[in-house]
Amino acid sequence: MRGVDTDVASITKSFVNHVQTSLARQASNLDDLGAYQAAALSVRDNLILNWNETQLTYTRKAPKRAYYLSLEFLMGRTLDNALLNLGLKDQYKDGVQKLGFSIEDLLDKERDAALGNGGLGRLAACYLDSSASQELPVWGYGLRYKYGIFQQLISPEGNQLEAPDPWLDNQNPWELPRLDVSYEVRFYGQAERLNDGTPRASWTGGQEVLAVAYDVMIPGCYTKTTNNLRLWESKPKRGFDLNSFNAGNYEGAVESSNSAAAITSVLYPNDHTTFGKELRLKQQYFWTAASLADILRRFRNLGKPITEIPDYIAIQLNDTHPTLAIPELMRILIDEEDLDWDKAWNIVNNTVFYTNHTVLPEALEKWPVPLMEHVLPRHMQIIYDINLFFLQAVEKKFPGDRDRLGRMSLIEEGFPKQVRMAHLACIGSKKVNGVAELHSDLVKTTILKDFVEFEGISKFGNVTNGITPRRWLDQCNPELSDLISKTLKVEKSVWLKNLDKLEEILPFAEDARFRKEWAAIKQRNKERLAHYVQTTLGLTINTHAMFDVQIKRLHEYKRQTLNILGVIHRYLTLKAMSPEARKKVNHRVVFFAGKAAPAYYIAKLTIRLIVNVARILNADPDTKEYLTVYFLPDYSVSVAEVLIPASDISQHISTAGTEASGTSNMKFCLNGGLLVGTVDGANIEIAESVGESNVFFFGHLTPDVEDLRYQHLYHPIPIEEKCPALANVLNKISEGMFGDGGVYEPLLNTIRQIDHYLITDDFDSYIAALAMVDEAYLDKTEWIKKSIRTVAKMGKFSSDRAILEYAESYWNLEAVSIAK
Ligand code: 26Q
């Protein structure tokens, strides 16, 4: 196959061609948006050829493939990433410049693809990048939401408002509609067992919806391998037959929320909470059913016996959201392929893998049995059968242990009964893993403890998360990436795919010239962020201050409150100082960004407090030189790409044992920012890698958390006694220092009363850790050395390492190289 010519002359020609033919516009009268589209279409031509060749090779070689099922893919922008991965950035820069455009302006016209809430969705995107870069035959499967995560607006009072994200309004050049690839997916109806001596049943009636495929090309870094992300869109089935409705379901089926198109209309904006919404359940089934049908169609084309499915297919469940893949595969094998139960269960058990991303009880997915029976009657039968066989086996191993049976059952007793999806995912999978060492240990010793005792420890593992260094270093911090390449005298195509090579910059920490360049790059990244804030918010930032950043979803367990209360404490301390004494204090700029789930009242109140603290502090002539606060609205992947390279320190301060891993902690450290954190999630492994002297740890440890919570409930100590500094801060808020104090009472009361997330226990050590940061920052030379040493030791946190662990230790997958 002939490739696309990639010299500058050919690029400008292709660009102009796309302007005239694909866009039907004049090159002489083109705005930046049109130019972005033309550039994107021209780059896409390269991707399509590589994609075709990759898929052809997979078909011809028939390797084992892995499928990553995720309800979220937080991709961000594509053009810059595609240019860098293809090695065409310089040529396109020249090409568009010759036509009178700046590449930076064009890149800025692209809208983020924001089909995710946060960490879990961005992890899926990093894993796709790494799979392609490591030439692994991996496809992603997800949903093509018409509206991604909501746009966040902040009202003048500081309230979060949500607006829809119509990201598809300007045509999306990165997707290929596959109107010929579609499947029918059934909901509701009746399931009747055949009772013919087989476990088979027939499932008929109800609503049938069409799933249509849209393909997104995923280019690897400096390789031809271009994998696929297949996103499903729901459509009504044509020739819709009202008679097929079960009379009892008629009303339910014609409600607007149940209409076919509604299924993929919007991403649910909640993370870490589950509530049994029927439409969410329909999303989950629609997506798993379409994906499995597609995966099995591809398998059937191989002409292999059905029992060989595990030799050709590995299915990775990104959290419990796709757990219905387990009963759905059983349904297909039993009802359609006529397999007996044990054979079918054996296939499922050797094909499916489950990654857990949380141990917070409120985040563990459960679905009411009556809802499941209504929407998916056949699957509910299968789940009951799985449960029956499973509990019989448990009873055999632990005779008479009824408590254990109750704890392990797939069905939680109550009104209504609920299906425990993590239990189903666990027993249906070949392996189960957590996402950082501490978290994987907690999975094994808390939520799945009984399952470890029953199935043996070897089923349970850990794959510490990773991040792609292409986006999170080369793309977002090109100057640092260039400096590293120049210093190591190693091509980016080598070290960006073998991140352990970073260690070779370690000796340069002692090189004053190198340090100077390093510091100058950090400074320019701070100016770039200041410029972003100036143009978007009209605010001027002091770029000579220390930049302190906390950016993540708003959640009580992530403790943005601890941070803002710490800021107020610093402010009160500054106010109490003489002007002379103040002059010795580090200037600090504190940045916050992040979205709150629309119904999460306390999280929204935290945003309101941050915005109002910022309003008061940034206007106070006594202190504004020393301490300012910014809440940047509408946090996104693209905003992260500007914030992360600019940080001196970042905060990852969850209550110990609550943050499964965290991945932004890795992004900051890879960009030479230091970390203030609790002994939680991947913070621990980062500290192990970069050395404890390069991170600022504080707070109680995981084993203490339960005891402290018990103490809060049964032996509470008045806050004035336990933590006077904090009590003073809370009082100032109540007294109205940041506007109507009464507004914040519900938030303050979470701390004064139950304090489930241990703010009162960790406040003093948090303040002490920040004092250590101030102290360390005074010695600029040593600070830069810490920054360099940190980056040098971050190799482990490449998502290439993580995805290769999945490929080798879980999926048994081999790389496939695509002929040049
Ligand atoms: C479930 C049911 C119904 C509605 C929504 C949900 C739902 C949606 C998203 C539940 C959870 C999520 C997202 C979870 C998440 O992002 N977890 C994070 O995953 C990261 C990648 O492993 C970790 O680094 C973070 O520690 C973890 O919080």
PDB file of N, CA, C and O in Angstrom, residues 717-742:
ATOM      1  N   ILE A 717     -13.704  14.429  70.613  1.00  0.00           N
ATOM      2  CA  ILE A 717     -12.990  15.478  71.351  1.00  0.00           C
ATOM      3  C   ILE A 717     -13.415  16.805  70.725  1.00  0.00           C
ATOM      4  O   ILE A 717     -13.402  16.919  69.501  1.00  0.00           O
ATOM      5  N   PRO A 718     -13.791  17.798  71.554  1.00  0.00           N
ATOM      6  CA  PRO A 718     -14.213  19.075  70.957  1.00  0.00           C
ATOM      7  C   PRO A 718     -13.112  19.630  70.049  1.00  0.00           C
ATOM      8  O   PRO A 718     -11.928  19.555  70.389  1.00  0.00           O
ATOM      9  N   ILE A 719     -13.520  20.169  68.938  1.00  0.00           N
ATOM     10  CA  ILE A 719     -12.558  20.598  67.919  1.00  0.00           C
ATOM     11  C   ILE A 719     -11.631  21.701  68.447  1.00  0.00           C
ATOM     12  O   ILE A 719     -10.461  21.755  68.088  1.00  0.00           O
ATOM     13  N   GLU A 720     -12.156  22.557  69.342  1.00  0.00           N
ATOM     14  CA  GLU A 720     -11.321  23.627  69.919  1.00  0.00           C
ATOM     15  C   GLU A 720     -10.124  23.043  70.664  1.00  0.00           C
ATOM     16  O   GLU A 720      -9.058  23.639  70.725  1.00  0.00           O
ATOM     17  N   GLU A 721     -10.352  21.886  71.234  1.00  0.00           N
ATOM     18  CA  GLU A 721      -9.314  21.220  72.009  1.00  0.00           C
ATOM     19  C   GLU A 721      -8.383  20.420  71.093  1.00  0.00           C
ATOM     20  O   GLU A 721      -7.166  20.459  71.215  1.00  0.00           O
ATOM     21  N   LYS A 722      -8.996  19.724  70.162  1.00  0.00           N
ATOM     22  CA  LYS A 722      -8.247  18.799  69.307  1.00  0.00           C
ATOM     23  C   LYS A 722      -7.393  19.554  68.306  1.00  0.00           C
ATOM     24  O   LYS A 722      -6.249  19.168  68.021  1.00  0.00           O
ATOM     25  N   CYS A 723      -7.932  20.630  67.747  1.00  0.00           N
ATOM     26  CA  CYS A 723      -7.236  21.310  66.659  1.00  0.00           C
ATOM     27  C   CYS A 723      -7.644  22.784  66.659  1.00  0.00           C
ATOM     28  O   CYS A 723      -8.463  23.215  65.847  1.00  0.00           O
ATOM     29  N   PRO A 724      -7.082  23.571  67.597  1.00  0.00           N
ATOM     30  CA  PRO A 724      -7.516  24.967  67.749  1.00  0.00           C
ATOM     31  C   PRO A 724      -7.344  25.804  66.479  1.00  0.00           C
ATOM     32  O   PRO A 724      -8.184  26.659  66.182  1.00  0.00           O
ATOM     33  N   ALA A 725      -6.284  25.549  65.742  1.00  0.00           N
ATOM     34  CA  ALA A 725      -6.047  26.334  64.520  1.00  0.00           C
ATOM     35  C   ALA A 725      -7.204  26.145  63.548  1.00  0.00           C
ATOM     36  O   ALA A 725      -7.714  27.097  62.946  1.00  0.00           O
ATOM     37  N   LEU A 726      -7.635  24.898  63.423  1.00  0.00           N
ATOM     38  CA  LEU A 726      -8.740  24.600  62.514  1.00  0.00           C
ATOM     39  C   LEU A 726     -10.043  25.199  63.043  1.00  0.00           C
ATOM     40  O   LEU A 726     -10.843  25.763  62.279  1.00  0.00           O
ATOM     41  N   ALA A 727     -10.246  25.084  64.366  1.00  0.00           N
ATOM     42  CA  ALA A 727     -11.470  25.627  64.959  1.00  0.00           C
ATOM     43  C   ALA A 727     -11.581  27.121  64.640  1.00  0.00           C
ATOM     44  O   ALA A 727     -12.655  27.619  64.283  1.00  0.00           O
ATOM     45  N   ASN A 728     -10.465  27.814  64.735  1.00  0.00           N
ATOM     46  CA  ASN A 728     -10.439  29.241  64.437  1.00  0.00           C
ATOM     47  C   ASN A 728     -10.834  29.506  62.981  1.00  0.00           C
ATOM     48  O   ASN A 728     -11.637  30.401  62.688  1.00  0.00           O
ATOM     49  N   VAL A 729     -10.311  28.721  62.075  1.00  0.00           N
ATOM     50  CA  VAL A 729     -10.638  28.878  60.649  1.00  0.00           C
ATOM     51  C   VAL A 729     -12.141  28.667  60.430  1.00  0.00           C
ATOM     52  O   VAL A 729     -12.805  29.476  59.763  1.00  0.00           O
ATOM     53  N   LEU A 730     -12.674  27.610  61.006  1.00  0.00           N
ATOM     54  CA  LEU A 730     -14.099  27.314  60.815  1.00  0.00           C
ATOM     55  C   LEU A 730     -14.948  28.458  61.376  1.00  0.00           C
ATOM     56  O   LEU A 730     -15.953  28.866  60.762  1.00  0.00           O
ATOM     57  N   ASN A 731     -14.522  28.997  62.528  1.00  0.00           N
ATOM     58  CA  ASN A 731     -15.287  30.100  63.118  1.00  0.00           C
ATOM     59  C   ASN A 731     -15.291  31.324  62.214  1.00  0.00           C
ATOM     60  O   ASN A 731     -16.300  32.001  62.065  1.00  0.00           O
ATOM     61  N   LYS A 732     -14.149  31.614  61.621  1.00  0.00           N
ATOM     62  CA  LYS A 732     -14.065  32.779  60.729  1.00  0.00           C
ATOM     63  C   LYS A 732     -15.041  32.634  59.553  1.00  0.00           C
ATOM     64  O   LYS A 732     -15.658  33.595  59.106  1.00  0.00           O
ATOM     65  N   ILE A 733     -15.144  31.430  59.043  1.00  0.00           N
ATOM     66  CA  ILE A 733     -16.083  31.210  57.928  1.00  0.00           C
ATOM     67  C   ILE A 733     -17.512  31.434  58.424  1.00  0.00           C
ATOM     68  O   ILE A 733     -18.296  32.145  57.789  1.00  0.00           O
ATOM     69  N   SER A 734     -17.816  30.821  59.569  1.00  0.00           N
ATOM     70  CA  SER A 734     -19.166  30.974  60.139  1.00  0.00           C
ATOM     71  C   SER A 734     -19.511  32.434  60.399  1.00  0.00           C
ATOM     72  O   SER A 734     -20.651  32.855  60.245  1.00  0.00           O
ATOM     73  N   GLU A 735     -18.502  33.195  60.839  1.00  0.00           N
ATOM     74  CA  GLU A 735     -18.743  34.607  61.153  1.00  0.00           C
ATOM     75  C   GLU A 735     -18.948  35.459  59.914  1.00  0.00           C
ATOM     76  O   GLU A 735     -19.260  36.651  60.026  1.00  0.00           O
ATOM     77  N   GLY A 736     -18.702  34.878  58.750  1.00  0.00           N
ATOM     78  CA  GLY A 736     -19.014  35.615  57.519  1.00  0.00           C
ATOM     79  C   GLY A 736     -17.826  36.270  56.845  1.00  0.00           C
ATOM     80  O   GLY A 736     -17.998  37.152  56.005  1.00  0.00           O
ATOM     81  N   MET A 737     -16.624  35.860  57.177  1.00  0.00           N
ATOM     82  CA  MET A 737     -15.446  36.456  56.545  1.00  0.00           C
ATOM     83  C   MET A 737     -15.471  36.303  55.015  1.00  0.00           C
ATOM     84  O   MET A 737     -14.926  37.126  54.294  1.00  0.00           O
ATOM     85  N   PHE A 738     -16.125  35.247  54.535  1.00  0.00           N
ATOM     86  CA  PHE A 738     -16.162  35.015  53.087  1.00  0.00           C
ATOM     87  C   PHE A 738     -17.589  35.082  52.561  1.00  0.00           C
ATOM     88  O   PHE A 738     -17.999  34.314  51.702  1.00  0.00           O
ATOM     89  N   GLY A 739     -18.329  36.029  53.104  1.00  0.00           N
ATOM     90  CA  GLY A 739     -19.732  36.166  52.725  1.00  0.00           C
ATOM     91  C   GLY A 739     -20.583  35.383  53.701  1.00  0.00           C
ATOM     92  O   GLY A 739     -20.048  34.708  54.598  1.00  0.00           O
ATOM     93  N   ASP A 740     -21.867  35.505  53.524  1.00  0.00           N
ATOM     94  CA  ASP A 740     -22.863  34.878  54.390  1.00  0.00           C
ATOM     95  C   ASP A 740     -22.384  33.539  54.970  1.00  0.00           C
ATOM     96  O   ASP A 740     -22.345  32.527  54.284  1.00  0.00           O
ATOM     97  N   GLY A 741     -22.033  33.573  56.245  1.00  0.00           N
ATOM     98  CA  GLY A 741     -21.472  32.388  56.878  1.00  0.00           C
ATOM     99  C   GLY A 741     -22.435  31.224  56.920  1.00  0.00           C
ATOM    100  O   GLY A 741     -22.030  30.069  56.791  1.00  0.00           O
ATOM    101  N   GLY A 742     -23.718  31.540  57.072  1.00  0.00           N
ATOM    102  CA  GLY A 742     -24.726  30.489  57.191  1.00  0.00           C
ATOM    103  C   GLY A 742     -24.732  29.540  56.009  1.00  0.00           C
ATOM    104  O   GLY A 742     -25.000  28.338  56.163  1.00  0.00           O
TER     105      GLY A 742
END
